[in-house]
CSV table of C-alpha atoms and ligand atoms in Angstrom, one decimal:
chain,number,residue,atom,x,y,z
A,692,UNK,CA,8.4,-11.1,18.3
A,693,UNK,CA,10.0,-9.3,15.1
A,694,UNK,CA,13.2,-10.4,13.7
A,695,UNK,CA,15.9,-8.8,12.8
A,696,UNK,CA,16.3,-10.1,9.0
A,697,UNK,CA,18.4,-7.3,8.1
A,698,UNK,CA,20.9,-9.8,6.2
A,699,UNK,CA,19.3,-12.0,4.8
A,700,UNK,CA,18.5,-10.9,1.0
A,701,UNK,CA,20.8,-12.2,-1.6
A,702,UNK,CA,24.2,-11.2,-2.4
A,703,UNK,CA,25.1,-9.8,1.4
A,704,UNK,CA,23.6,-6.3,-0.2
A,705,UNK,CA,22.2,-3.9,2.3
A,706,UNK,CA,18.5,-4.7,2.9
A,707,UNK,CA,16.0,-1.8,2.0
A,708,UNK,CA,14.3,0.0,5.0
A,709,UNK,CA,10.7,0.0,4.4
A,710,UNK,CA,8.5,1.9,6.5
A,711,UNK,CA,4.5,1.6,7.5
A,712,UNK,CA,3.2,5.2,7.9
A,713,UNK,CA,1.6,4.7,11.8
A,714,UNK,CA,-0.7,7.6,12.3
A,715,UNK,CA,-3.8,5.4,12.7
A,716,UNK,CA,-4.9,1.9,11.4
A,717,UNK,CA,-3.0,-1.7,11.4
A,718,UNK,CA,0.7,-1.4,11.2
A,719,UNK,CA,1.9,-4.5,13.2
A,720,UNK,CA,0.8,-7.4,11.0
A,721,UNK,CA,2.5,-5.1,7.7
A,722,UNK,CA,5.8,-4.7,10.0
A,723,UNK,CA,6.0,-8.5,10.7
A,724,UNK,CA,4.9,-9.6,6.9
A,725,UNK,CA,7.7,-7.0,5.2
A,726,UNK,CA,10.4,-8.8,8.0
A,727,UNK,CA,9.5,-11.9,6.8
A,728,UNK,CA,10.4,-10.4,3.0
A,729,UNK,CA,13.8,-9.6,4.2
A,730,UNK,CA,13.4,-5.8,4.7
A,731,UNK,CA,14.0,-3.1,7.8
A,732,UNK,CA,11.5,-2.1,8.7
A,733,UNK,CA,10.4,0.9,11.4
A,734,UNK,CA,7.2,2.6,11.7
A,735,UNK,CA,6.9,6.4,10.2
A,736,UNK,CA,4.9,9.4,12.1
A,737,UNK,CA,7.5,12.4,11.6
A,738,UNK,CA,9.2,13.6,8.3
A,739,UNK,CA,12.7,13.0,9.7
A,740,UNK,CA,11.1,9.3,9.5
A,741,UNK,CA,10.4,9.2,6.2
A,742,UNK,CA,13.6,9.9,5.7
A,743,UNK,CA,15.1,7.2,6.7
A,744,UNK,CA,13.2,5.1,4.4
A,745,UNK,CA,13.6,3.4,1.0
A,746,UNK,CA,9.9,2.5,0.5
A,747,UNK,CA,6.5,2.7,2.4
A,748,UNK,CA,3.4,0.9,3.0
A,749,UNK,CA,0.2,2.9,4.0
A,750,UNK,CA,-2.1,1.0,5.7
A,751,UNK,CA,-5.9,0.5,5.7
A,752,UNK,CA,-7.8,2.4,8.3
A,753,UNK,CA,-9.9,5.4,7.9
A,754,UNK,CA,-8.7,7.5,4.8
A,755,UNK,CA,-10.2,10.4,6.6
A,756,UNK,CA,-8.5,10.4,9.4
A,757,UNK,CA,-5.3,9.6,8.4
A,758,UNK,CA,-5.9,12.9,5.8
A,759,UNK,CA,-6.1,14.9,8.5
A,760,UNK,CA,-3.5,13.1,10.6
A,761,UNK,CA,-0.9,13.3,8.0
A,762,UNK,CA,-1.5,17.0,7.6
A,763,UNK,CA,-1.9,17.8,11.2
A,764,UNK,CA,2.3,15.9,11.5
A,765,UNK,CA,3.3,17.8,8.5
A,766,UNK,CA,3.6,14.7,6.8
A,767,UNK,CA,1.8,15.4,3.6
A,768,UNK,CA,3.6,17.4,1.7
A,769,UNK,CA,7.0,15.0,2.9
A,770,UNK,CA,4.7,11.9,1.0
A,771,UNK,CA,3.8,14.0,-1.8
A,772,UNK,CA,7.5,14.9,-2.6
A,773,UNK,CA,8.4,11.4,-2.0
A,774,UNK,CA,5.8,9.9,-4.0
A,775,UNK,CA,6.3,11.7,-6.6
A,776,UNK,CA,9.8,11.3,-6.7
A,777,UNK,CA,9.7,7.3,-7.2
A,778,UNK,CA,9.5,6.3,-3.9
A,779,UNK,CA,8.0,2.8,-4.2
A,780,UNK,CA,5.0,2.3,-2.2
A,781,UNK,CA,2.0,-0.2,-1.1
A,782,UNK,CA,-1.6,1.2,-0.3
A,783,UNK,CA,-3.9,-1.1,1.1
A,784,UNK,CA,-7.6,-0.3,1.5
A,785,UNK,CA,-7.1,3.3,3.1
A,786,UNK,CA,-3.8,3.6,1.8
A,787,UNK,CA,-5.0,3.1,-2.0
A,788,UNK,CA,-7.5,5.7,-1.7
A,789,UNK,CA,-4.2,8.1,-0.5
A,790,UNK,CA,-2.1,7.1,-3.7
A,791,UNK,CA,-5.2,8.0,-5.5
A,792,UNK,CA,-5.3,10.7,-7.5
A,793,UNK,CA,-8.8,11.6,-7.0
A,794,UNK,CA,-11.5,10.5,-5.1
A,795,UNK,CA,-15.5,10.2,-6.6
A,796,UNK,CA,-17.7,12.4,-4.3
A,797,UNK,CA,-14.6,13.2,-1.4
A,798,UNK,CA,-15.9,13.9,2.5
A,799,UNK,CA,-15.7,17.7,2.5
A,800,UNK,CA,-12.1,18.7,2.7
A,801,UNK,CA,-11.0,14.6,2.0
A,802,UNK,CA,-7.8,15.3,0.3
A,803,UNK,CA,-5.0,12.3,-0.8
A,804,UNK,CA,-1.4,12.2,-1.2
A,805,UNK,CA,-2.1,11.1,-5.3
A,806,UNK,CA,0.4,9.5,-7.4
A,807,UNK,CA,-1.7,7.0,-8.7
A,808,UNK,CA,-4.1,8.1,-12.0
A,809,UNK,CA,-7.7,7.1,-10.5
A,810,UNK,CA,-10.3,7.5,-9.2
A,811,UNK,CA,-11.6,5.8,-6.0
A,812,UNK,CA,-14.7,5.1,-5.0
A,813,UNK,CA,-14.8,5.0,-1.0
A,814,UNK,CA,-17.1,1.8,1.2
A,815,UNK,CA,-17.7,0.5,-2.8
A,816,UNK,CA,-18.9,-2.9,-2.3
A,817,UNK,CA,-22.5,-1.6,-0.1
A,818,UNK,CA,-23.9,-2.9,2.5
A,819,UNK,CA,-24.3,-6.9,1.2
A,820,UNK,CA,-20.9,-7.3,0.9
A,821,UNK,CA,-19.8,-5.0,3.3
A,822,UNK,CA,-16.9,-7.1,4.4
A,823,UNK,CA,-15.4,-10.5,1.8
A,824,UNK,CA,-13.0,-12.5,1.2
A,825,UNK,CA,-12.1,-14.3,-1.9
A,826,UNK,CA,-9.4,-15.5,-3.6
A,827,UNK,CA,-8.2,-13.3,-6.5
A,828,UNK,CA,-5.4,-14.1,-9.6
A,829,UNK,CA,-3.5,-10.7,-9.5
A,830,UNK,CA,-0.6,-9.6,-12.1
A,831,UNK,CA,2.5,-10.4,-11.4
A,832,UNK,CA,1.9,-12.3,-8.2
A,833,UNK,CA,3.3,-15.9,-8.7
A,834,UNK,CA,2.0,-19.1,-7.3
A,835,UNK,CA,-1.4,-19.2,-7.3
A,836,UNK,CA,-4.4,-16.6,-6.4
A,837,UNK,CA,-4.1,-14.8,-3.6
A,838,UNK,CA,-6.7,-14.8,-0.6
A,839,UNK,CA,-7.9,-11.2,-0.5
A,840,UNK,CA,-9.6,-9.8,2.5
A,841,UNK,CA,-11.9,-6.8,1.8
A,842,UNK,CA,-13.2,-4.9,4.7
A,843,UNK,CA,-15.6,-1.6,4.1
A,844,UNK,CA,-13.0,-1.8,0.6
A,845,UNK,CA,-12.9,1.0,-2.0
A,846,UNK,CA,-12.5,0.1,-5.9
A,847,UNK,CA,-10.9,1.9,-8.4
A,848,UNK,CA,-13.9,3.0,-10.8
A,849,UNK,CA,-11.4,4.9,-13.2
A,850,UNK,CA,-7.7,4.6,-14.1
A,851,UNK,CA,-5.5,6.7,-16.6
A,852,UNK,CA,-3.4,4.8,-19.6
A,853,UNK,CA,-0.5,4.6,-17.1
A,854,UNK,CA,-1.8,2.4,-14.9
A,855,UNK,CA,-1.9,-1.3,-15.0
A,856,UNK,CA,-5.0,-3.4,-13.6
A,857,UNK,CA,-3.6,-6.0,-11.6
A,858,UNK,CA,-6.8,-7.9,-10.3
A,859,UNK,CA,-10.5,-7.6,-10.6
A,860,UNK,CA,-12.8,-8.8,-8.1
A,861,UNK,CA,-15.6,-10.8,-10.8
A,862,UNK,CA,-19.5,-9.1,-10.6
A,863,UNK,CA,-20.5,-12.1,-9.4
A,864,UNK,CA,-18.4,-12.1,-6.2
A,865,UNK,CA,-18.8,-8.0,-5.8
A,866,UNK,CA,-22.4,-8.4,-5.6
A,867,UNK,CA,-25.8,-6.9,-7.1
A,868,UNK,CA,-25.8,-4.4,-10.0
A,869,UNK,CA,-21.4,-4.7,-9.7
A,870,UNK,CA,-19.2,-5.5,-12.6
A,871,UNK,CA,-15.6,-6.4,-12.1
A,872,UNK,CA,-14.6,-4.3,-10.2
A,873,UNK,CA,-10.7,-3.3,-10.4
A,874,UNK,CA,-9.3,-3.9,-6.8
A,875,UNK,CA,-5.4,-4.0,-7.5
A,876,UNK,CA,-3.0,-1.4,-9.3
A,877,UNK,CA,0.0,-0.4,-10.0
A,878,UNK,CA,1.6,3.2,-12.0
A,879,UNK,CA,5.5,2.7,-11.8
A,880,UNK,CA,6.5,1.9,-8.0
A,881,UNK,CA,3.2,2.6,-6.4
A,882,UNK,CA,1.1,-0.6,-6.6
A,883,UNK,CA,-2.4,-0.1,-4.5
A,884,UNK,CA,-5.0,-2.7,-2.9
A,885,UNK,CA,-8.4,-2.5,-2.5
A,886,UNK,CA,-7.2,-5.6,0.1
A,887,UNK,CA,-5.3,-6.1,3.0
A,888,UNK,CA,-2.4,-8.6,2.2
A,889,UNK,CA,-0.9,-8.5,5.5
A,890,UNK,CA,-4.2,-9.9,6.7
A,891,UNK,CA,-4.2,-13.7,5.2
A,892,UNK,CA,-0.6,-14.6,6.4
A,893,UNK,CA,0.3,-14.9,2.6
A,894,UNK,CA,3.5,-12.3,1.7
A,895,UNK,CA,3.6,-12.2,-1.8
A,896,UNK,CA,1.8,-9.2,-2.3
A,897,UNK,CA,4.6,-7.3,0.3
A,898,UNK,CA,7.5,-9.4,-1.5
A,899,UNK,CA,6.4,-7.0,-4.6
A,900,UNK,CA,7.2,-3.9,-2.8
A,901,UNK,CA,10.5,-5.3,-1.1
A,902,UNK,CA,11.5,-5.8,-4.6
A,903,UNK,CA,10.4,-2.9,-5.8
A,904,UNK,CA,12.6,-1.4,-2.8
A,905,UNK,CA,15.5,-3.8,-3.2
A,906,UNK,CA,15.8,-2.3,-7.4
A,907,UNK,CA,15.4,1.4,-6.0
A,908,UNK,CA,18.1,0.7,-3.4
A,909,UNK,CA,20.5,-1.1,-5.8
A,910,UNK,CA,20.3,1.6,-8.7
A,911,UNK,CA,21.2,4.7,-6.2
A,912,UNK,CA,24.4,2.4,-4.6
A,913,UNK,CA,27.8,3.2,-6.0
A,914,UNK,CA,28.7,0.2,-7.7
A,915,UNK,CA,31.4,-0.9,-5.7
A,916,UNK,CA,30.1,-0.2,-2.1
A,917,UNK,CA,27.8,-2.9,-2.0
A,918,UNK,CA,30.5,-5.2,-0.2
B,1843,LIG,N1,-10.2,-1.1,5.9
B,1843,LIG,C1,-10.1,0.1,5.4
B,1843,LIG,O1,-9.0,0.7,5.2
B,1843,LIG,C2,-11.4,0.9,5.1
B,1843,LIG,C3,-11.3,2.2,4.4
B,1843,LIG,C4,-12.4,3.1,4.8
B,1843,LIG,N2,-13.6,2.6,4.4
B,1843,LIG,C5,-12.1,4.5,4.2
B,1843,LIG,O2,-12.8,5.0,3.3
B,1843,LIG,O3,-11.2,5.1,4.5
């Protein structure tokens, strides 16, 4: 059952409206984990949606297909504009290879939204490790590691000066012939997961982007209307 939270983040401010983009793969658990961080949330499949929105999670799934579903709702140009125009996002697992600015070897036609400098490598851990958990220390995540959840993940095998490395899964862990690989970014608002957060009941990683949100939605208010 999802709460409505809409009041509870400090100060009696409005609370941002953060959406999850729902043309294929999980939305539910990311609606119920970004309620719990004090945001409105509501689920985004047409432009006028996105709209409405202050920030934006795109969830894991297949990258393909939600690259061709995006275009085929005339959402993708709507998510470029809004990317690129500060909108603070969250892309886990499918969703980091769309804030990616380039993909190594793309499924012919495979294009992303971008707004992250880096490359992704797509299914990077092979077969052995094909799906993993483990529990990762990532930037400016408080309280202990995080238990990450990797399933068919994709890695970020290059990333431009812009962009901070905010965990790395050790070779050990990544298996055979693997470094560290980087798993967790972040250029400006965008911050992007090789893991799915909303998948280990542990909201820290969404608290980021409700933040994130919260600062965006605080700096465009008027500053006396916030009563
Ligand atoms: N869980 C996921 O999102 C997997 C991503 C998928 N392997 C892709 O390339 O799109």
């Amino acid at each position: 059952m999802v709460r409505n939270v809409a009041n509870a983040t400090a100060g009696g401010s409005h609370a941002p409206r953060v959406g999850v983009l729902a043309v294929q793969g999980d939305t539910r658990e990311h609606l119920a984990a970004l309620e719990r961080c004090g945001a409105r949330v509501s689920t985004v499949r047409r432009p006028g949606e996105l709209d409405e929105v202050d920030a934006l999670v795109l969830p894991g799934g297949e990258s393909t297909t939600i690259d061709r579903l995006v275009r085929a709702f005339d959402l993708a140009e709507p998510l470029r504009e809004r990317l690129a125009g500060g909108m603070p996002a969250l892309g886990s697992c499918a969703g980091m290879i769309l804030l990616a600015d380039r993909i190594e070897g793309p499924a012919a036609g495979q294009r992303t939204l971008g707004g992250i400098d880096m490359t992704v490598r797509r299914n990077a851990f092979g077969r052995q490790v094909d799906s993993f958990e483990c529990d990762l220390d990532v930037v400016g995540v408080e309280g202990g590691p995080v238990h990450a959840v990797f399933i068919r993940a994709p890695r970020a095998v290059e990333v431009g000066p812009g962009v901070e490395v905010l965990a790395r899964v050790p070779g050990a862990t990544a298996g055979p012939g693997q470094g560290d690989t980087i798993v967790a970014v972040r250029q400006g608002p965008l911050l992007a997961t090789a893991f799915h957060p909303e998948l280990s009941g542990d909201d820290r990683v969404h608290r980021l982007l409700v933040r994130s949100a919260e600062a965006t939605v605080a700096s465009t208010q008027a500053p006396h209307d916030g009563r």
